[in-house]
Coordinates of C-alpha atoms and ligand atoms in Angstrom, one line a residue:
M157 CA -15.7 24.0 73.9
K158 CA -17.4 25.3 77.2
N159 CA -16.1 26.2 80.4
L160 CA -17.5 23.4 82.5
T161 CA -18.0 24.2 86.1
Q162 CA -21.8 24.8 86.2
G163 CA -24.7 23.4 84.6
A164 CA -23.3 20.0 83.5
V165 CA -25.6 17.7 81.5
E166 CA -24.7 14.2 80.5
T167 CA -23.5 13.7 76.8
G168 CA -25.1 10.3 76.6
V169 CA -22.3 9.7 74.1
Y170 CA -19.9 6.8 74.6
R171 CA -17.1 6.9 71.9
N172 CA -15.2 3.7 71.1
L173 CA -11.9 5.5 70.7
F174 CA -10.1 2.3 69.8
V175 CA -12.5 1.9 66.7
E176 CA -12.1 5.8 66.0
Y177 CA -8.2 5.0 65.8
G178 CA -8.5 2.1 63.5
Y179 CA -9.1 -1.1 65.4
S180 CA -11.9 -3.2 64.5
E181 CA -15.1 -3.5 66.5
E182 CA -14.6 -7.5 66.8
E183 CA -11.0 -7.1 68.1
V184 CA -12.0 -4.4 70.6
K185 CA -14.9 -6.5 71.9
Q186 CA -12.4 -9.3 72.3
R187 CA -9.7 -7.4 74.0
V188 CA -12.5 -6.0 76.6
E189 CA -13.5 -9.7 77.2
D190 CA -10.1 -10.9 77.5
A191 CA -8.9 -8.2 79.9
F192 CA -12.0 -9.2 82.1
Q193 CA -11.4 -12.8 82.0
Q194 CA -7.6 -12.4 82.8
I195 CA -8.2 -10.1 85.7
F196 CA -11.2 -11.9 87.3
Y197 CA -10.5 -15.6 86.3
G198 CA -7.1 -15.7 84.7
D199 CA -4.2 -17.7 86.1
E200 CA -2.5 -16.8 89.2
D201 CA -0.1 -14.5 87.5
T202 CA -2.9 -12.0 86.1
K203 CA -6.0 -12.4 88.2
I204 CA -6.9 -10.2 91.3
F205 CA -10.4 -11.5 92.0
Y206 CA -10.6 -14.3 94.4
D207 CA -13.6 -16.5 95.5
A208 CA -14.3 -16.8 99.2
G209 CA -17.2 -19.3 99.1
D210 CA -20.1 -18.3 101.2
A211 CA -18.3 -15.1 102.3
G212 CA -18.3 -13.7 98.8
A213 CA -15.4 -12.7 96.9
Y214 CA -12.6 -10.0 96.8
F215 CA -10.0 -8.2 95.0
M216 CA -6.7 -8.7 96.4
D217 CA -4.0 -6.0 96.6
T218 CA -1.4 -8.6 95.5
G219 CA 1.5 -6.1 96.3
N220 CA 0.4 -5.7 99.9
D221 CA -1.5 -9.1 100.4
D222 CA -4.7 -7.4 101.6
V223 CA -8.1 -6.4 100.4
R224 CA -8.8 -2.6 100.0
T225 CA -12.0 -0.6 99.6
E226 CA -10.4 0.9 96.8
G227 CA -10.1 -2.4 94.9
M228 CA -13.6 -3.7 96.1
S229 CA -15.4 -0.6 95.0
Y230 CA -13.5 -0.8 91.6
A231 CA -14.5 -4.5 91.2
M232 CA -18.1 -3.6 91.7
M233 CA -17.9 -0.8 89.2
M234 CA -16.3 -3.1 86.7
A235 CA -18.8 -5.8 87.4
V236 CA -21.9 -3.4 87.0
Q237 CA -20.4 -1.9 83.7
L238 CA -20.1 -5.4 82.3
D239 CA -23.5 -6.6 83.6
R240 CA -22.0 -9.1 86.1
K241 CA -24.4 -9.3 88.9
D242 CA -23.1 -12.4 90.5
E243 CA -19.6 -11.0 90.9
F244 CA -21.0 -7.6 91.9
D245 CA -23.1 -9.2 94.6
R246 CA -20.3 -11.4 96.0
V247 CA -17.9 -8.6 96.2
W248 CA -20.5 -6.3 97.8
K249 CA -21.3 -9.2 100.3
W250 CA -17.7 -9.5 101.3
A251 CA -17.2 -5.8 101.7
K252 CA -20.3 -5.1 103.6
T253 CA -19.6 -8.2 106.1
N254 CA -15.9 -7.6 106.8
M255 CA -15.1 -4.1 106.0
Y256 CA -18.2 -2.0 107.2
M257 CA -17.7 -0.3 110.6
T258 CA -20.8 -0.1 113.0
E259 CA -18.9 1.4 116.0
G260 CA -16.3 3.9 116.7
R261 CA -15.7 7.4 115.3
H262 CA -15.7 5.9 111.9
A263 CA -18.9 4.0 112.2
G264 CA -20.9 4.1 108.8
Y265 CA -17.6 4.0 106.8
F266 CA -15.7 1.0 105.5
A267 CA -12.2 0.0 107.0
W268 CA -9.9 0.6 104.1
S269 CA -7.7 -2.4 104.5
C270 CA -8.7 -5.9 105.6
N271 CA -6.7 -9.3 105.7
L272 CA -7.7 -12.0 103.2
D273 CA -9.5 -13.7 106.2
G274 CA -11.7 -10.7 106.6
S275 CA -10.3 -9.3 109.8
K276 CA -9.5 -5.6 109.7
R277 CA -6.0 -4.4 109.3
A278 CA -7.0 -0.7 109.8
Y279 CA -9.9 0.9 111.4
G280 CA -9.9 4.0 109.2
P281 CA -11.7 4.7 105.9
A282 CA -10.1 6.0 102.6
P283 CA -12.9 8.1 100.8
D284 CA -12.2 6.9 97.3
G285 CA -13.6 3.5 98.4
E286 CA -16.9 5.0 99.7
E287 CA -17.5 7.3 96.4
Y288 CA -16.8 4.3 94.3
F289 CA -19.0 2.0 96.4
A290 CA -21.9 4.6 96.1
M291 CA -21.7 5.2 92.4
A292 CA -21.4 1.4 91.8
L293 CA -24.4 0.7 94.0
F294 CA -26.6 3.3 92.3
F295 CA -25.8 1.8 88.9
A296 CA -26.6 -1.7 90.1
S297 CA -29.9 -0.5 91.4
H298 CA -30.6 1.0 87.9
R299 CA -29.3 -2.0 85.9
W300 CA -30.8 -4.8 88.0
G301 CA -33.3 -3.4 90.5
D302 CA -33.1 -3.3 94.3
G303 CA -33.3 -6.6 96.4
D304 CA -33.2 -7.4 100.0
E305 CA -30.6 -6.0 102.5
P306 CA -27.7 -5.7 101.6
Y307 CA -28.8 -5.9 98.1
N308 CA -31.1 -2.9 98.4
Y309 CA -28.5 -1.0 96.4
S310 CA -30.0 2.5 96.3
T311 CA -30.7 2.5 99.9
Q312 CA -27.2 1.4 100.7
A313 CA -25.8 4.2 98.4
K314 CA -27.9 6.9 99.8
D315 CA -27.2 6.0 103.3
L316 CA -23.5 5.9 102.6
L317 CA -23.5 9.2 101.0
R318 CA -25.4 10.6 103.9
D319 CA -22.7 9.7 106.4
C320 CA -19.9 10.9 103.9
I321 CA -21.3 14.5 104.2
H322 CA -23.0 14.5 107.6
K323 CA -20.8 12.6 110.0
G324 CA -19.4 15.0 112.6
E325 CA -22.4 17.2 112.9
H326 CA -23.3 15.4 116.2
N327 CA -19.8 14.9 117.5
D328 CA -19.9 11.6 115.9
G329 CA -16.6 11.7 113.7
Y330 CA -15.7 13.4 110.6
P331 CA -17.0 13.9 107.2
M332 CA -15.2 12.7 104.1
W333 CA -15.9 16.1 102.4
N334 CA -15.1 19.4 103.9
P335 CA -18.5 21.1 104.6
D336 CA -17.4 24.6 103.6
N337 CA -15.3 24.2 100.5
K338 CA -16.9 20.9 99.5
L339 CA -13.7 19.0 98.6
I340 CA -13.1 15.5 99.3
K341 CA -10.4 14.8 102.0
F342 CA -7.5 12.2 101.8
V343 CA -9.1 10.6 105.0
P344 CA -11.8 12.0 107.2
E345 CA -9.7 13.4 110.0
V346 CA -7.4 15.5 108.0
E347 CA -7.8 19.0 106.1
Y348 CA -6.2 18.3 102.8
S349 CA -7.0 16.3 99.8
D350 CA -5.9 13.8 97.2
P351 CA -6.3 15.1 93.6
S352 CA -7.1 11.5 92.3
Y353 CA -10.0 11.2 94.6
H354 CA -11.9 14.0 92.7
L355 CA -14.7 12.6 90.6
P356 CA -16.9 15.6 89.6
H357 CA -18.8 13.1 87.1
F358 CA -19.8 10.9 90.0
Y359 CA -21.0 14.1 92.2
E360 CA -23.3 15.1 89.3
L361 CA -25.1 11.9 89.6
F362 CA -25.1 11.7 93.5
A363 CA -26.8 15.3 93.0
L364 CA -29.6 13.4 91.2
W365 CA -30.0 10.3 93.2
A366 CA -28.9 11.0 96.9
Y367 CA -31.4 11.9 99.5
P368 CA -33.2 15.1 98.4
E369 CA -31.7 17.1 101.3
D370 CA -28.1 16.1 100.2
R371 CA -28.5 16.9 96.3
D372 CA -27.4 20.4 96.6
F373 CA -24.2 19.7 98.4
W374 CA -23.3 17.1 95.7
K375 CA -24.0 19.8 92.9
Q376 CA -21.5 22.1 94.8
A377 CA -19.0 19.4 95.2
A378 CA -19.0 18.7 91.4
E379 CA -18.3 22.5 90.8
A380 CA -15.6 22.5 93.5
S381 CA -13.8 19.6 92.2
R382 CA -14.0 21.0 88.6
R383 CA -12.3 24.1 90.1
Y384 CA -9.8 22.0 92.1
L385 CA -8.5 19.9 89.3
P386 CA -6.9 22.7 87.3
I387 CA -5.3 24.2 90.4
S388 CA -3.8 20.9 91.6
C389 CA -2.3 20.1 88.3
H390 CA 1.1 21.7 87.3
P391 CA 0.4 24.5 84.6
E392 CA 3.1 23.2 82.4
T393 CA 3.5 19.4 83.1
G394 CA -0.1 18.7 84.1
L395 CA 1.2 16.5 87.0
A396 CA -0.7 16.3 90.2
P397 CA 0.7 15.3 93.5
E398 CA -0.6 12.3 95.4
Y399 CA -1.7 14.6 98.2
A400 CA -2.5 18.3 98.1
H401 CA -3.6 21.2 100.2
Y402 CA -7.1 22.8 99.5
D403 CA -5.3 25.5 97.5
G404 CA -4.0 22.8 95.0
T405 CA -0.4 23.0 96.2
P406 CA 1.4 19.7 97.0
N407 CA 1.4 18.4 100.6
N408 CA 4.7 16.7 101.1
D409 CA 4.3 16.4 104.8
R410 CA 4.3 12.6 104.8
G411 CA 6.3 12.5 101.5
Y412 CA 3.4 12.3 99.1
G413 CA 3.8 15.8 97.5
H414 CA 5.0 14.4 94.2
F415 CA 3.7 12.5 91.1
F416 CA 3.5 8.7 92.0
S417 CA 0.9 5.9 92.1
D418 CA -2.2 7.8 93.3
S419 CA -1.6 10.8 91.0
Y420 CA -1.9 8.4 87.8
R421 CA -5.7 8.3 88.1
V422 CA -6.1 12.1 87.9
A423 CA -5.6 11.8 83.9
A424 CA -8.2 9.0 83.7
N425 CA -10.8 10.8 86.0
I426 CA -10.5 13.9 83.7
G427 CA -10.8 11.7 80.7
L428 CA -14.0 10.1 82.1
D429 CA -15.4 13.5 83.1
A430 CA -15.0 14.9 79.6
E431 CA -16.7 11.7 78.2
W432 CA -19.8 11.8 80.5
Y433 CA -20.2 15.6 80.8
G434 CA -18.4 17.0 77.9
R435 CA -15.1 18.5 77.2
S436 CA -14.0 22.0 78.5
D437 CA -10.7 23.8 77.8
W438 CA -9.3 22.8 81.1
H439 CA -9.7 19.1 80.6
Q440 CA -8.0 19.3 77.2
T441 CA -5.2 21.6 78.6
I442 CA -4.2 19.4 81.5
I443 CA -4.3 16.3 79.4
D444 CA -2.2 17.8 76.5
N445 CA 0.3 18.8 79.2
I446 CA 0.5 15.3 80.7
Q447 CA 0.7 13.7 77.3
R448 CA 3.4 16.1 76.2
F449 CA 5.4 15.5 79.3
F450 CA 5.4 11.8 78.8
A451 CA 5.8 11.8 75.0
D452 CA 9.7 11.5 75.3
K453 CA 9.8 9.0 78.1
S454 CA 9.9 5.3 77.7
P455 CA 7.6 3.2 80.0
D456 CA 10.6 1.1 81.1
D457 CA 12.1 4.2 82.6
Y458 CA 9.0 5.9 84.2
R459 CA 9.9 7.3 87.6
R460 CA 8.5 9.2 90.5
Y461 CA 8.7 12.9 89.5
T462 CA 8.1 16.3 91.3
I463 CA 5.3 17.8 89.6
T464 CA 7.4 20.1 88.0
G465 CA 8.8 17.1 86.1
E466 CA 12.1 16.4 87.9
P467 CA 12.6 12.7 88.1
F468 CA 13.6 10.9 91.2
E469 CA 15.8 7.8 91.1
E470 CA 12.8 5.6 92.1
K471 CA 11.1 3.9 89.3
S472 CA 7.5 3.8 88.9
L473 CA 5.8 0.9 90.9
H474 CA 2.9 0.7 88.5
P475 CA 4.0 1.6 84.8
V476 CA 1.2 -0.4 83.2
G477 CA -1.2 1.6 85.3
L478 CA 0.3 4.8 84.1
I479 CA 0.1 3.6 80.6
A480 CA -3.5 2.9 80.9
T481 CA -4.6 6.1 82.6
N482 CA -2.6 8.2 80.2
A483 CA -4.6 6.4 77.3
M484 CA -7.9 6.8 79.0
A485 CA -7.0 10.6 79.2
S486 CA -7.2 10.7 75.5
L487 CA -11.1 10.8 75.9
A488 CA -10.6 14.5 76.9
T489 CA -8.4 15.4 73.9
D490 CA -7.7 15.3 70.1
G491 CA -4.2 16.6 70.9
P492 CA -1.0 15.5 69.1
H493 CA -0.3 12.7 71.6
A494 CA -3.8 11.4 72.1
K495 CA -3.6 8.5 69.5
E496 CA 0.0 7.3 70.4
N497 CA -1.2 7.0 74.0
V498 CA -4.2 4.7 73.0
D499 CA -1.9 2.8 70.6
L500 CA 0.6 2.3 73.4
F501 CA -2.0 0.9 75.7
W502 CA -3.4 -1.3 73.1
N503 CA -0.1 -2.9 72.7
T504 CA 0.5 -3.3 76.3
P505 CA -0.6 -6.7 78.0
V506 CA -2.1 -6.9 81.4
R507 CA 0.6 -6.7 84.2
T508 CA 1.8 -10.0 85.6
G509 CA 3.5 -10.7 89.1
A510 CA 3.1 -9.4 92.6
R511 CA 2.3 -5.8 91.8
R512 CA -0.3 -6.5 89.3
Y513 CA -3.4 -5.4 91.5
Y514 CA -3.3 -1.5 91.0
D515 CA -2.0 -1.8 87.4
N516 CA -4.7 -4.3 86.3
C517 CA -7.4 -2.2 88.0
L518 CA -6.4 0.8 85.9
Y519 CA -6.0 -1.3 83.0
L520 CA -9.6 -2.7 82.9
F521 CA -11.1 0.7 83.6
S522 CA -9.1 2.1 80.5
M523 CA -10.1 -0.8 78.5
L524 CA -13.7 -0.1 79.3
A525 CA -13.6 3.5 78.9
L526 CA -11.9 3.5 75.5
S527 CA -14.2 1.0 74.1
G528 CA -17.3 2.9 75.1
N529 CA -18.2 0.6 78.0
Y530 CA -17.8 2.8 81.0
R531 CA -21.2 4.5 81.1
I532 CA -23.8 6.2 83.3
W533 CA -26.6 3.8 84.0
M534 CA -29.8 6.0 84.5
P535 CA -33.0 4.7 86.4
K536 CA -35.0 2.8 83.8
E537 CA -38.0 5.0 84.0
T538 CA -35.7 8.1 82.9
E539 CA -34.0 6.3 80.1
G540 CA -34.6 7.5 76.5
Ligands
LIG701 O1 -5.2 6.0 111.0 C1 -5.2 6.6 109.7 C2 -5.0 5.7 108.7 O2 -6.1 4.7 108.7 C3 -5.1 6.3 107.3 O3 -5.0 5.3 106.3 C4 -4.8 5.7 105.0 C5 -6.1 5.3 104.3 O4 -6.1 5.5 102.9 C6 -4.9 4.7 102.2 O5 -5.1 5.1 100.8 C7 -5.5 4.0 100.0 C8 -4.3 3.0 99.6 O6 -3.5 3.8 98.7 C9 -4.2 4.2 97.5 O7 -3.9 3.4 96.4 C10 -2.7 2.7 96.3 C11 -1.9 3.3 95.3 O8 -0.6 2.5 95.3 C12 -0.7 1.3 95.0 O9 0.6 0.7 95.0 C13 -1.7 0.4 96.0 O10 -1.6 -0.8 95.6 C14 -2.8 1.2 95.9 O11 -3.8 0.7 96.8 C15 -5.6 4.2 97.6 O12 -6.2 5.1 96.7 C16 -6.1 4.6 99.1 O13 -7.6 4.2 99.1 C17 -3.5 5.3 102.8 O14 -2.6 4.7 102.2 C18 -3.6 5.1 104.3 O15 -2.4 5.8 104.9 O16 -4.1 7.3 107.2 C19 -4.3 8.2 108.0 C20 -4.1 7.7 109.6 O17 -4.3 8.6 110.5

């Protein structure tokens, strides 16, 4: 294994871990299709995708009755991975029409939360949305080609990334990445991070496809995030806090210095980085630690935890999401708990009820990744 902080190259290999662990190709294919159908077109108890007619379509946060850039950008990533151009374009239309801000200090970003009628609930952005929008837009450009605005996907992605790193240079707001340490911020106006926002495997691709003058920044951001993840995950439990300072220590100023909903994504992200760019010692160490921590815990009793592993009384809000991310993490390890996490996820149905949005987003991502269907889509001319 290499120590991957520099010189990353795509593996081009997309394992079907379900098949490696004994499930048949046919049943895996069916599960992916079933999950997609339940989450996009299922009954009211499982779906989170809603048609808004001429306005497009949206993913609803069913627990908060709003539409979030997080979910919209996730929906676009799912759609492009599954070659669903119609769903992709309808979600992008809704997001660009209703969420994009053209004035104020956050002009150029997307309002992180909107009401179902498209009116804004907040006028601030959440950077995890922007990074997923940009990645999904590049992949759409490569799979389907660019169209007329707003379906000129690659230009939309490049413009968005330019704002993400250059805002603030002319007293026009704040960048989403700190220009000095190249770490993504929780929100643009603060100087701390959210470990679950770190997607070095995306930044490697931004370094290939962003405007030429921005590419070196993204290369450095990938390296910075690969240094940051190991220092923000606890050395024994592997647990990351929801918010963390730039030195990796938990930021509990607003009560988010513990392992809870946001944090779940760290394991999944490390799994995908290992899949796309190759596994390093640190990927495997963190995931082995996390999977060992959860090995003796029942999903019915998942809690909020300090990153040292002390449980709070409070139960996990999204246990299905946690099962999904701990399974996706198995892409980064062949450790003793890798298979049992995949088996547990396989035997877990999609979440039903009001809190299903976040769980089911993580569920479909994990289903895609573990079946070899969460891929880098290169520009056609450089394929092969
Ligand atoms: O004035 C600003 C506020 O605008 C600013 O708002 C923050 C914007 O980012 C928000 O984070 C998103 C929502 O939470 C995370 O995922 C949730 C995980 O738990 C699930 O239950 C839930 O369904 C998920 O949506 C997302 O990853 C983020 O995109 C944050 O919550 C807002 O506070 O805050 C600073 C103020 O100065």
